Coordinates of N, CA and C and ligand atoms in Angstrom, one line a residue:
X1 N 131.2 127.7 66.8 CA 132.5 127.9 67.4 C 133.0 129.3 67.4
X2 N 133.5 129.7 68.5 CA 134.0 131.1 68.6 C 135.2 131.3 67.8
X3 N 135.3 132.5 67.1 CA 136.6 132.7 66.3 C 137.8 132.7 67.2
X4 N 138.9 132.4 66.6 CA 140.2 132.5 67.3 C 140.6 133.9 67.6
X5 N 140.3 134.7 66.5 CA 140.7 136.1 66.6 C 139.6 136.9 65.8
X6 N 139.1 138.0 66.4 CA 138.2 138.8 65.7 C 138.5 140.3 65.8
X7 N 138.2 141.0 64.7 CA 138.5 142.5 64.7 C 137.2 143.2 64.5
X8 N 137.0 144.2 65.2 CA 135.7 144.9 65.1 C 135.9 146.4 64.9
X9 N 135.4 147.0 63.8 CA 135.5 148.4 63.5 C 137.0 148.9 63.7
X10 N 137.9 148.2 63.2 CA 139.3 148.6 63.4 C 139.7 149.7 62.3
X11 N 140.3 150.8 62.9 CA 140.8 151.9 62.0 C 142.2 152.2 62.4
X12 N 143.0 152.5 61.4 CA 144.4 153.0 61.7 C 144.6 154.2 60.9
X13 N 145.0 155.3 61.5 CA 145.3 156.5 60.9 C 146.8 156.8 61.2
X14 N 147.6 157.2 60.1 CA 148.9 157.7 60.4 C 148.8 159.2 60.2
X15 N 148.9 160.0 61.2 CA 148.6 161.4 61.2 C 147.1 161.5 60.7
X16 N 146.9 162.1 59.5 CA 145.5 162.2 59.1 C 145.2 161.2 58.0
X17 N 146.2 160.4 57.7 CA 146.0 159.4 56.6 C 145.3 158.2 57.1
X18 N 144.1 157.8 56.5 CA 143.4 156.6 56.9 C 144.0 155.4 56.2
X19 N 144.8 154.6 56.9 CA 145.5 153.5 56.2 C 144.7 152.2 56.3
X20 N 143.8 152.1 57.3 CA 143.0 150.9 57.4 C 141.7 151.2 58.0
X21 N 140.7 150.5 57.4 CA 139.3 150.7 57.9 C 138.5 149.4 57.7
X22 N 138.4 148.6 58.8 CA 137.7 147.3 58.6 C 136.5 147.2 59.5
X23 N 135.4 146.7 59.0 CA 134.2 146.6 59.9 C 134.4 145.4 60.8
X24 N 134.3 144.2 60.1 CA 134.4 143.0 60.9 C 135.3 142.0 60.2
X25 N 136.2 141.4 60.9 CA 137.1 140.4 60.3 C 137.3 139.3 61.4
X26 N 137.1 138.0 60.9 CA 137.2 136.9 61.9 C 138.2 135.9 61.3
X27 N 139.0 135.3 62.2 CA 139.9 134.3 61.9 C 139.6 133.0 62.7
X28 N 139.5 131.9 62.0 CA 139.2 130.6 62.7 C 140.6 130.0 63.1
X29 N 140.6 129.2 64.1 CA 141.9 128.5 64.5 C 142.3 127.5 63.5
X30 N 143.6 127.2 63.5 CA 144.2 126.2 62.6 C 143.8 126.3 61.2
X31 N 144.1 127.5 60.7 CA 143.8 127.8 59.3 C 144.8 128.7 58.7
X32 N 144.9 128.8 57.4 CA 145.9 129.7 56.7 C 145.1 130.8 56.0
X33 N 145.4 132.1 56.3 CA 144.8 133.2 55.6 C 145.9 134.0 54.8
X34 N 145.5 134.4 53.6 CA 146.4 135.2 52.8 C 145.8 136.6 52.6
X35 N 146.6 137.6 53.0 CA 146.2 139.0 52.7 C 146.7 139.3 51.3
X36 N 145.9 139.8 50.4 CA 146.3 140.0 49.1 C 145.8 141.4 48.6
X37 N 146.7 142.1 48.0 CA 146.3 143.4 47.5 C 147.5 144.2 47.1
X38 N 147.3 145.4 46.4 CA 148.4 146.2 45.9 C 149.2 146.8 47.0
X39 N 150.4 147.3 46.7 CA 151.3 148.0 47.7 C 150.5 149.1 48.3
X40 N 150.6 149.3 49.6 CA 150.0 150.4 50.2 C 148.5 150.2 50.6
X41 N 148.0 148.9 50.4 CA 146.6 148.7 50.7 C 146.3 148.4 52.2
X42 N 147.4 148.3 53.0 CA 147.2 148.1 54.4 C 147.6 146.8 55.0
X43 N 148.2 145.9 54.2 CA 148.5 144.5 54.6 C 149.4 144.5 55.9
X44 N 150.5 145.3 55.7 CA 151.5 145.3 56.8 C 150.9 146.0 58.1
X45 N 150.1 147.0 57.8 CA 149.5 147.7 59.0 C 148.6 146.7 59.7
X46 N 147.8 145.9 59.0 CA 146.9 145.0 59.6 C 147.7 143.9 60.4
X47 N 148.8 143.4 59.7 CA 149.6 142.4 60.4 C 150.2 143.0 61.7
X48 N 150.7 144.2 61.7 CA 151.3 144.8 62.9 C 150.3 145.0 64.0
X49 N 149.0 145.3 63.6 CA 148.0 145.5 64.6 C 147.7 144.1 65.2
X50 N 147.5 143.1 64.4 CA 147.2 141.8 64.9 C 148.4 141.2 65.7
X51 N 149.6 141.6 65.4 CA 150.8 141.2 66.2 C 150.8 142.0 67.5
X52 N 149.9 142.9 67.7 CA 149.9 143.7 68.9 C 151.1 144.6 69.0
X53 N 151.6 145.0 67.9 CA 152.8 145.9 67.9 C 152.4 147.3 67.5
X54 N 151.2 147.5 67.0 CA 150.7 148.8 66.5 C 149.3 148.9 67.0
X55 N 149.1 150.0 67.8 CA 147.8 150.2 68.4 C 146.8 150.8 67.3
X56 N 145.7 150.2 67.1 CA 144.7 150.9 66.2 C 144.2 152.2 66.7
X57 N 143.9 153.1 65.8 CA 143.4 154.4 66.3 C 142.0 154.2 66.9
X58 N 141.3 153.2 66.4 CA 139.9 152.9 66.8 C 139.6 151.5 66.7
X59 N 138.7 150.9 67.5 CA 138.2 149.6 67.3 C 138.7 148.6 68.4
X60 N 138.3 147.4 68.2 CA 138.5 146.4 69.2 C 138.9 145.0 68.6
X61 N 139.8 144.3 69.4 CA 140.2 143.0 68.9 C 139.9 142.0 70.0
X62 N 139.5 140.8 69.7 CA 139.2 139.8 70.6 C 140.1 138.6 70.3
X63 N 141.0 138.2 71.2 CA 142.0 137.1 70.9 C 141.6 136.0 71.8
X64 N 141.2 134.8 71.3 CA 140.8 133.7 72.1 C 139.8 134.1 73.2
X65 N 138.8 134.8 72.8 CA 137.7 135.2 73.7 C 138.1 136.3 74.6
X66 N 139.3 136.9 74.6 CA 139.7 137.9 75.5 C 139.9 139.2 74.7
X67 N 139.2 140.2 75.3 CA 139.3 141.6 74.7 C 140.8 142.1 74.9
X68 N 141.4 142.6 73.8 CA 142.7 143.1 73.9 C 142.7 144.4 74.5
X69 N 143.5 144.5 75.6 CA 143.6 145.8 76.3 C 145.1 146.3 76.0
X70 N 145.2 147.5 75.6 CA 146.5 148.0 75.1 C 147.3 148.5 76.3
X71 N 147.5 147.6 77.3 CA 148.3 148.0 78.4 C 149.5 147.0 78.5
X72 N 150.6 147.4 79.0 CA 151.9 146.7 78.9 C 151.7 145.2 79.4
X73 N 151.2 145.0 80.6 CA 151.2 143.7 81.1 C 150.3 142.7 80.3
X74 N 149.2 143.2 79.9 CA 148.2 142.4 79.1 C 148.9 142.1 77.7
X75 N 149.5 143.1 77.2 CA 150.1 142.9 75.8 C 151.3 141.9 75.9
X76 N 152.1 142.0 76.9 CA 153.2 141.1 77.1 C 152.8 139.7 77.2
X77 N 151.7 139.5 77.9 CA 151.1 138.1 78.0 C 150.6 137.6 76.7
X78 N 149.8 138.4 76.0 CA 149.2 137.9 74.8 C 150.3 137.7 73.7
X79 N 151.3 138.6 73.7 CA 152.4 138.6 72.7 C 153.1 137.3 72.7
X80 N 153.1 136.5 73.8 CA 153.8 135.3 73.9 C 153.2 134.2 73.0
X81 N 152.0 134.5 72.5 CA 151.3 133.5 71.6 C 151.3 134.0 70.2
X82 N 151.9 135.1 69.9 CA 151.8 135.7 68.5 C 153.2 136.1 68.1
X83 N 153.6 135.7 66.9 CA 154.9 136.1 66.3 C 154.8 136.6 64.9
X84 N 155.4 137.8 64.6 CA 155.4 138.3 63.3 C 156.8 138.2 62.7
X85 N 156.8 137.7 61.5 CA 158.1 137.6 60.7 C 158.0 138.7 59.7
X86 N 158.9 139.7 59.8 CA 158.9 140.9 58.9 C 159.4 140.4 57.5
X87 N 159.1 141.3 56.5 CA 159.5 141.0 55.1 C 161.0 141.0 55.0
X88 N 161.7 142.0 55.6 CA 163.1 142.0 55.6 C 163.5 141.8 57.1
X89 N 163.6 140.6 57.6 CA 163.8 140.4 59.0 C 165.2 140.9 59.5
X90 N 165.2 141.4 60.7 CA 166.5 141.9 61.2 C 167.2 140.7 61.9
X91 N 168.3 140.2 61.4 CA 169.0 139.2 62.1 C 170.2 139.8 62.9
X92 N 170.4 139.3 64.1 CA 171.5 139.7 64.9 C 172.9 139.3 64.3
X93 N 174.0 140.0 64.6 CA 175.3 139.5 64.2 C 175.5 138.1 65.0
X94 N 176.4 137.3 64.4 CA 176.7 136.1 65.1 C 176.0 134.9 64.4
X95 N 175.9 133.8 65.0 CA 175.5 132.6 64.4 C 174.0 132.5 64.2
X96 N 173.6 131.6 63.4 CA 172.1 131.3 63.2 C 171.6 130.8 64.6
X97 N 172.3 129.9 65.2 CA 171.9 129.4 66.5 C 171.7 130.5 67.5
X98 N 172.6 131.5 67.5 CA 172.4 132.6 68.4 C 171.1 133.4 68.2
X99 N 170.8 133.6 66.9 CA 169.6 134.3 66.5 C 168.4 133.5 67.0
X100 N 168.4 132.2 66.8 CA 167.2 131.5 67.2 C 167.1 131.3 68.7
X101 N 168.2 131.3 69.4 CA 168.2 131.1 70.8 C 167.7 132.3 71.6
X102 N 167.7 133.4 70.9 CA 167.5 134.7 71.6 C 166.1 134.7 72.4
X103 N 165.1 134.3 71.7 CA 163.7 134.3 72.3 C 163.6 133.3 73.4
X104 N 164.3 132.1 73.2 CA 164.3 131.1 74.2 C 164.9 131.5 75.5
X105 N 166.1 132.2 75.3 CA 166.8 132.8 76.5 C 165.9 133.8 77.3
X106 N 165.2 134.6 76.5 CA 164.3 135.6 77.1 C 163.2 134.9 77.9
X107 N 162.9 133.7 77.5 CA 161.8 133.0 78.2 C 162.4 132.1 79.3
X108 N 163.7 132.1 79.5 CA 164.4 131.3 80.5 C 164.4 129.9 80.3
X109 N 164.4 129.5 79.0 CA 164.5 128.0 78.6 C 166.0 127.6 78.9
X110 N 166.1 126.5 79.5 CA 167.4 125.9 79.8 C 168.2 125.6 78.6
X111 N 169.5 125.8 78.6 CA 170.3 125.6 77.4 C 170.3 124.2 76.8
X112 N 170.1 123.2 77.6 CA 170.0 121.8 77.0 C 168.8 121.7 76.2
X113 N 167.7 122.3 76.7 CA 166.4 122.2 75.9 C 166.5 123.1 74.7
X114 N 167.2 124.2 74.9 CA 167.4 125.1 73.7 C 167.9 124.4 72.5
X115 N 168.9 123.6 72.8 CA 169.6 122.9 71.7 C 168.7 122.1 70.9
X116 N 167.8 121.3 71.5 CA 167.0 120.4 70.7 C 165.9 121.2 70.0
X117 N 165.4 122.3 70.7 CA 164.4 123.1 70.1 C 164.9 123.8 68.8
X118 N 166.1 124.3 68.9 CA 166.8 125.0 67.8 C 167.0 124.0 66.6
X119 N 167.4 122.8 67.0 CA 167.7 121.8 66.0 C 166.4 121.5 65.2
X120 N 165.3 121.3 66.0 CA 164.0 121.0 65.4 C 163.5 122.1 64.5
X121 N 163.6 123.4 65.0 CA 163.1 124.5 64.2 C 163.9 124.7 62.9
X122 N 165.2 124.4 62.9 CA 166.0 124.5 61.7 C 165.6 123.4 60.7
X123 N 165.4 122.3 61.3 CA 165.0 121.1 60.5 C 163.7 121.4 59.7
X124 N 162.8 122.1 60.5 CA 161.4 122.4 59.9 C 161.5 123.3 58.7
X125 N 162.5 124.2 58.7 CA 162.6 125.2 57.6 C 163.7 124.7 56.6
X126 N 164.1 123.5 56.8 CA 165.1 122.9 55.8 C 166.5 123.5 55.9
X127 N 166.9 123.9 57.1 CA 168.2 124.5 57.3 C 169.0 123.7 58.3
X128 N 168.8 122.4 58.4 CA 169.5 121.6 59.3 C 171.0 121.7 59.0
X129 N 171.8 121.8 60.1 CA 173.2 121.9 59.9 C 173.7 123.4 59.7
X130 N 172.8 124.3 59.7 CA 173.1 125.7 59.6 C 173.4 126.5 60.9
X131 N 173.3 125.8 62.0 CA 173.3 126.4 63.3 C 174.6 127.3 63.6
X132 N 175.7 126.8 63.1 CA 177.0 127.6 63.3 C 177.3 128.6 62.3
X133 N 176.5 128.6 61.2 CA 176.8 129.6 60.1 C 176.5 131.0 60.6
X134 N 177.2 132.0 60.0 CA 177.0 133.4 60.4 C 175.7 133.9 59.7
X135 N 174.7 134.3 60.5 CA 173.4 134.5 60.0 C 173.4 135.6 58.8
X136 N 174.2 136.6 59.0 CA 174.1 137.7 58.0 C 174.8 137.4 56.7
X137 N 175.6 136.3 56.7 CA 176.3 135.9 55.5 C 175.4 135.0 54.6
X138 N 174.2 134.6 55.1 CA 173.4 133.7 54.3 C 172.7 134.5 53.2
X139 N 172.1 133.7 52.2 CA 171.4 134.4 51.2 C 170.1 135.0 51.7
X140 N 169.4 135.8 50.9 CA 168.2 136.5 51.4 C 167.1 135.4 51.8
X141 N 167.0 134.4 50.9 CA 166.0 133.3 51.2 C 166.3 132.5 52.5
X142 N 167.6 132.3 52.7 CA 168.0 131.5 53.8 C 167.8 132.4 55.1
X143 N 168.1 133.7 55.0 CA 167.9 134.6 56.2 C 166.4 134.6 56.5
X144 N 165.6 134.6 55.5 CA 164.1 134.6 55.7 C 163.7 133.3 56.4
X145 N 164.3 132.2 56.1 CA 164.0 130.9 56.7 C 164.5 130.9 58.1
X146 N 165.7 131.5 58.4 CA 166.2 131.6 59.8 C 165.2 132.4 60.6
X147 N 164.7 133.5 60.0 CA 163.7 134.3 60.8 C 162.4 133.5 61.1
X148 N 162.0 132.6 60.1 CA 160.8 131.8 60.4 C 161.1 130.8 61.4
X149 N 162.4 130.2 61.4 CA 162.8 129.2 62.5 C 162.8 129.9 63.8
X150 N 163.2 131.2 63.8 CA 163.3 131.9 65.1 C 161.9 132.2 65.6
X151 N 160.9 132.3 64.7 CA 159.5 132.5 65.2 C 159.0 131.2 65.6
X152 N 159.2 130.1 64.9 CA 158.6 128.8 65.2 C 159.1 128.2 66.5
X153 N 160.3 128.5 66.8 CA 160.9 127.9 68.0 C 160.1 128.4 69.3
X154 N 159.4 129.5 69.2 CA 158.6 130.0 70.3 C 157.2 129.4 70.3
X155 N 157.0 128.5 69.3 CA 155.7 127.8 69.3 C 154.5 128.8 69.5
X156 N 154.4 129.8 68.6 CA 153.2 130.7 68.7 C 151.9 130.0 68.3
X157 N 150.8 130.5 68.8 CA 149.5 130.0 68.3 C 149.2 130.7 67.0
X158 N 149.7 131.9 66.9 CA 149.4 132.7 65.7 C 150.7 133.2 65.1
X159 N 150.9 132.7 63.9 CA 152.1 133.1 63.1 C 151.8 134.1 62.0
X160 N 152.4 135.2 62.0 CA 152.1 136.2 61.0 C 153.3 136.4 60.1
X161 N 153.1 136.4 58.8 CA 154.2 136.4 57.9 C 154.0 137.5 56.9
X162 N 155.0 138.4 56.8 CA 154.8 139.5 55.9 C 155.7 139.2 54.6
X163 N 155.0 138.9 53.5 CA 155.7 138.6 52.3 C 156.8 137.5 52.5
X164 N 156.4 136.4 53.0 CA 157.5 135.4 53.4 C 158.3 134.8 52.3
X165 N 157.7 134.7 51.1 CA 158.4 134.0 50.0 C 159.1 135.0 49.0
X166 N 159.0 136.3 49.3 CA 159.4 137.3 48.3 C 160.9 137.1 48.0
X167 N 161.7 136.7 48.9 CA 163.2 136.5 48.7 C 163.6 135.1 48.5
X168 N 162.6 134.2 48.4 CA 163.0 132.8 48.3 C 163.1 132.2 46.9
X169 N 164.0 131.3 46.7 CA 164.1 130.6 45.4 C 163.0 129.5 45.4
X170 N 163.0 128.8 44.2 CA 161.9 127.8 44.1 C 161.9 126.7 45.1
X171 N 163.1 126.2 45.4 CA 163.3 125.1 46.3 C 162.8 125.5 47.7
X172 N 163.2 126.7 48.1 CA 162.7 127.2 49.4 C 161.2 127.4 49.5
X173 N 160.7 127.9 48.4 CA 159.2 128.1 48.4 C 158.5 126.8 48.5
X174 N 159.0 125.7 47.8 CA 158.4 124.4 47.9 C 158.5 123.9 49.4
X175 N 159.6 124.1 50.0 CA 159.8 123.7 51.4 C 158.8 124.4 52.3
X176 N 158.7 125.7 52.0 CA 157.8 126.6 52.8 C 156.4 126.2 52.6
X177 N 156.0 125.9 51.4 CA 154.6 125.5 51.1 C 154.3 124.2 51.9
X178 N 155.3 123.3 51.9 CA 155.1 122.0 52.6 C 155.0 122.2 54.1
X179 N 155.7 123.2 54.6 CA 155.8 123.4 56.1 C 154.5 124.0 56.7
X180 N 153.8 124.9 56.0 CA 152.7 125.6 56.6 C 151.5 124.6 57.0
X181 N 151.1 123.7 56.1 CA 150.1 122.8 56.5 C 150.5 121.9 57.8
X182 N 151.8 121.6 57.9 CA 152.3 120.9 59.1 C 152.1 121.7 60.3
X183 N 152.4 123.0 60.2 CA 152.2 123.9 61.4 C 150.7 124.0 61.8
X184 N 149.9 124.1 60.7 CA 148.4 124.1 61.0 C 148.0 122.9 61.7
X185 N 148.5 121.7 61.2 CA 148.1 120.4 61.9 C 148.6 120.4 63.4
X186 N 149.7 121.1 63.6 CA 150.2 121.2 65.0 C 149.4 122.2 65.9
X187 N 148.5 122.9 65.2 CA 147.6 123.8 66.0 C 147.8 125.3 65.7
X188 N 148.6 125.6 64.8 CA 148.9 127.0 64.5 C 147.9 127.7 63.6
X189 N 147.6 128.9 63.7 CA 146.9 129.7 62.8 C 147.9 130.6 62.1
X190 N 147.8 130.8 60.8 CA 148.8 131.5 60.0 C 148.1 132.6 59.2
X191 N 148.6 133.8 59.3 CA 148.1 134.9 58.4 C 149.3 135.4 57.7
X192 N 149.3 135.4 56.4 CA 150.4 135.9 55.6 C 150.0 137.0 54.7
X193 N 150.9 138.0 54.4 CA 150.6 138.9 53.3 C 151.4 138.4 52.2
X194 N 150.9 138.4 51.0 CA 151.6 137.9 49.9 C 151.3 138.6 48.6
X195 N 152.3 138.6 47.7 CA 152.0 139.1 46.3 C 152.0 138.0 45.3
X196 N 152.2 136.8 45.8 CA 152.2 135.7 44.9 C 150.8 135.4 44.3
X197 N 150.7 135.3 43.0 CA 149.4 135.1 42.4 C 148.8 133.7 42.6
X198 N 149.7 132.7 42.8 CA 149.2 131.3 42.9 C 149.4 130.7 44.3
X199 N 150.3 131.2 45.1 CA 150.6 130.5 46.3 C 149.4 130.4 47.3
X200 N 148.5 131.5 47.4 CA 147.4 131.4 48.3 C 146.5 130.2 48.0
X201 N 146.3 129.9 46.7 CA 145.4 128.8 46.4 C 146.1 127.5 46.6
X202 N 147.4 127.5 46.2 CA 148.2 126.3 46.4 C 148.1 125.8 47.9
X203 N 148.1 126.8 48.8 CA 148.0 126.4 50.2 C 146.6 126.2 50.8
X204 N 145.6 126.3 49.8 CA 144.2 126.2 50.2 C 143.9 127.2 51.4
X205 N 144.5 128.4 51.2 CA 144.3 129.4 52.3 C 143.0 130.2 51.9
X206 N 142.5 130.8 53.0 CA 141.4 131.7 52.7 C 142.0 133.1 52.3
X207 N 141.5 133.6 51.2 CA 142.1 134.8 50.6 C 141.3 136.0 51.1
X208 N 142.0 137.0 51.7 CA 141.4 138.2 52.1 C 141.9 139.3 51.2
X209 N 141.0 139.8 50.4 CA 141.5 140.9 49.4 C 141.3 142.2 50.0
X210 N 142.3 143.1 49.8 CA 142.3 144.4 50.3 C 142.6 145.5 49.2
X211 N 142.0 146.6 49.5 CA 142.3 147.8 48.6 C 142.1 149.1 49.4
X212 N 143.0 150.0 49.3 CA 142.9 151.3 50.0 C 142.4 151.1 51.5
X213 N 143.0 150.1 52.1 CA 142.8 149.9 53.5 C 141.5 149.3 53.9
X214 N 140.8 148.8 52.9 CA 139.5 148.1 53.1 C 139.5 146.7 52.6
X215 N 138.5 145.9 53.1 CA 138.3 144.6 52.5 C 137.5 144.7 51.3
X216 N 137.8 143.9 50.2 CA 136.9 144.0 49.0 C 136.5 142.6 48.7
Ligands
ADP1 P1 151.0 147.3 52.4 O1 151.6 146.4 53.4 O2 149.8 146.7 51.8 O3 152.0 147.7 51.3 P2 151.0 149.3 54.4 O4 150.2 148.8 55.6 O5 152.5 149.3 54.5 O6 150.5 148.6 53.1 O7 150.6 150.8 54.2 C1 149.2 151.3 54.2 C2 149.2 152.8 54.0 O8 149.7 153.4 55.2 C3 150.1 153.3 52.9 O9 149.4 154.4 52.3 C4 151.3 153.7 53.6 O10 152.0 154.7 52.9 C5 150.8 154.2 54.9 N1 151.8 154.0 56.0 C6 152.3 152.8 56.4 N2 153.1 152.9 57.4 C7 153.2 154.2 57.7 C8 153.9 155.0 58.7 N3 154.7 154.5 59.6 N4 153.7 156.4 58.7 C9 152.8 156.9 57.8 N5 152.2 156.2 56.8 C10 152.3 154.9 56.8

């Protein structure tokens, strides 16, 4: 079976600092991957490259059999299938519903359909009934879950999560752990960066250990 996503000789330099240097890395579809390693080892850099938000200095990526070309049109098309949830997500002022609707509006989804999609995605992250709440007034963990709902509503094939549970309380983490396998069953591939010592195994994820920008 062809990999869902593969990286070949990827390097990322910030000025002269070599932040990432990977020979080969492959991701299978419908699977959970956990990037694990100390601060500064390159996890976020890798996630941003895979999200097609940061161009590597060198190397090649193949997404669903298609070589990634770093040109606007091609990136725009591929980005429709990939969503990155940042560690400290930026939520817009206004309601939770407004935050989640944003991407749907951008895609021209009719408001009637928006309603049920928003409801469904809030339910998935355990925030049913939160639609009218002011997003920025929620707790850190709740905001994180709104950001995940905002990503899920777009039904990406590849969901990228940067330290998703770092601000969550125990109940939220349990809900989150229950959600990921459901997303995988629905066809998603998930790559998360995490500091949690036990969560990657709890999720039966494939652990990718990193140090100084390299795989170990
Ligand atoms: P992690 O997510 O594992 O903490 P990062 O990918 O954020 O690691 O960082 C990898 C390395 O790249 C670190 O040495 C970091 O200081 C450096 N780095 C990250 N982003 C930038 C940037 N925008 N400019 C310069 N250096 C950066």
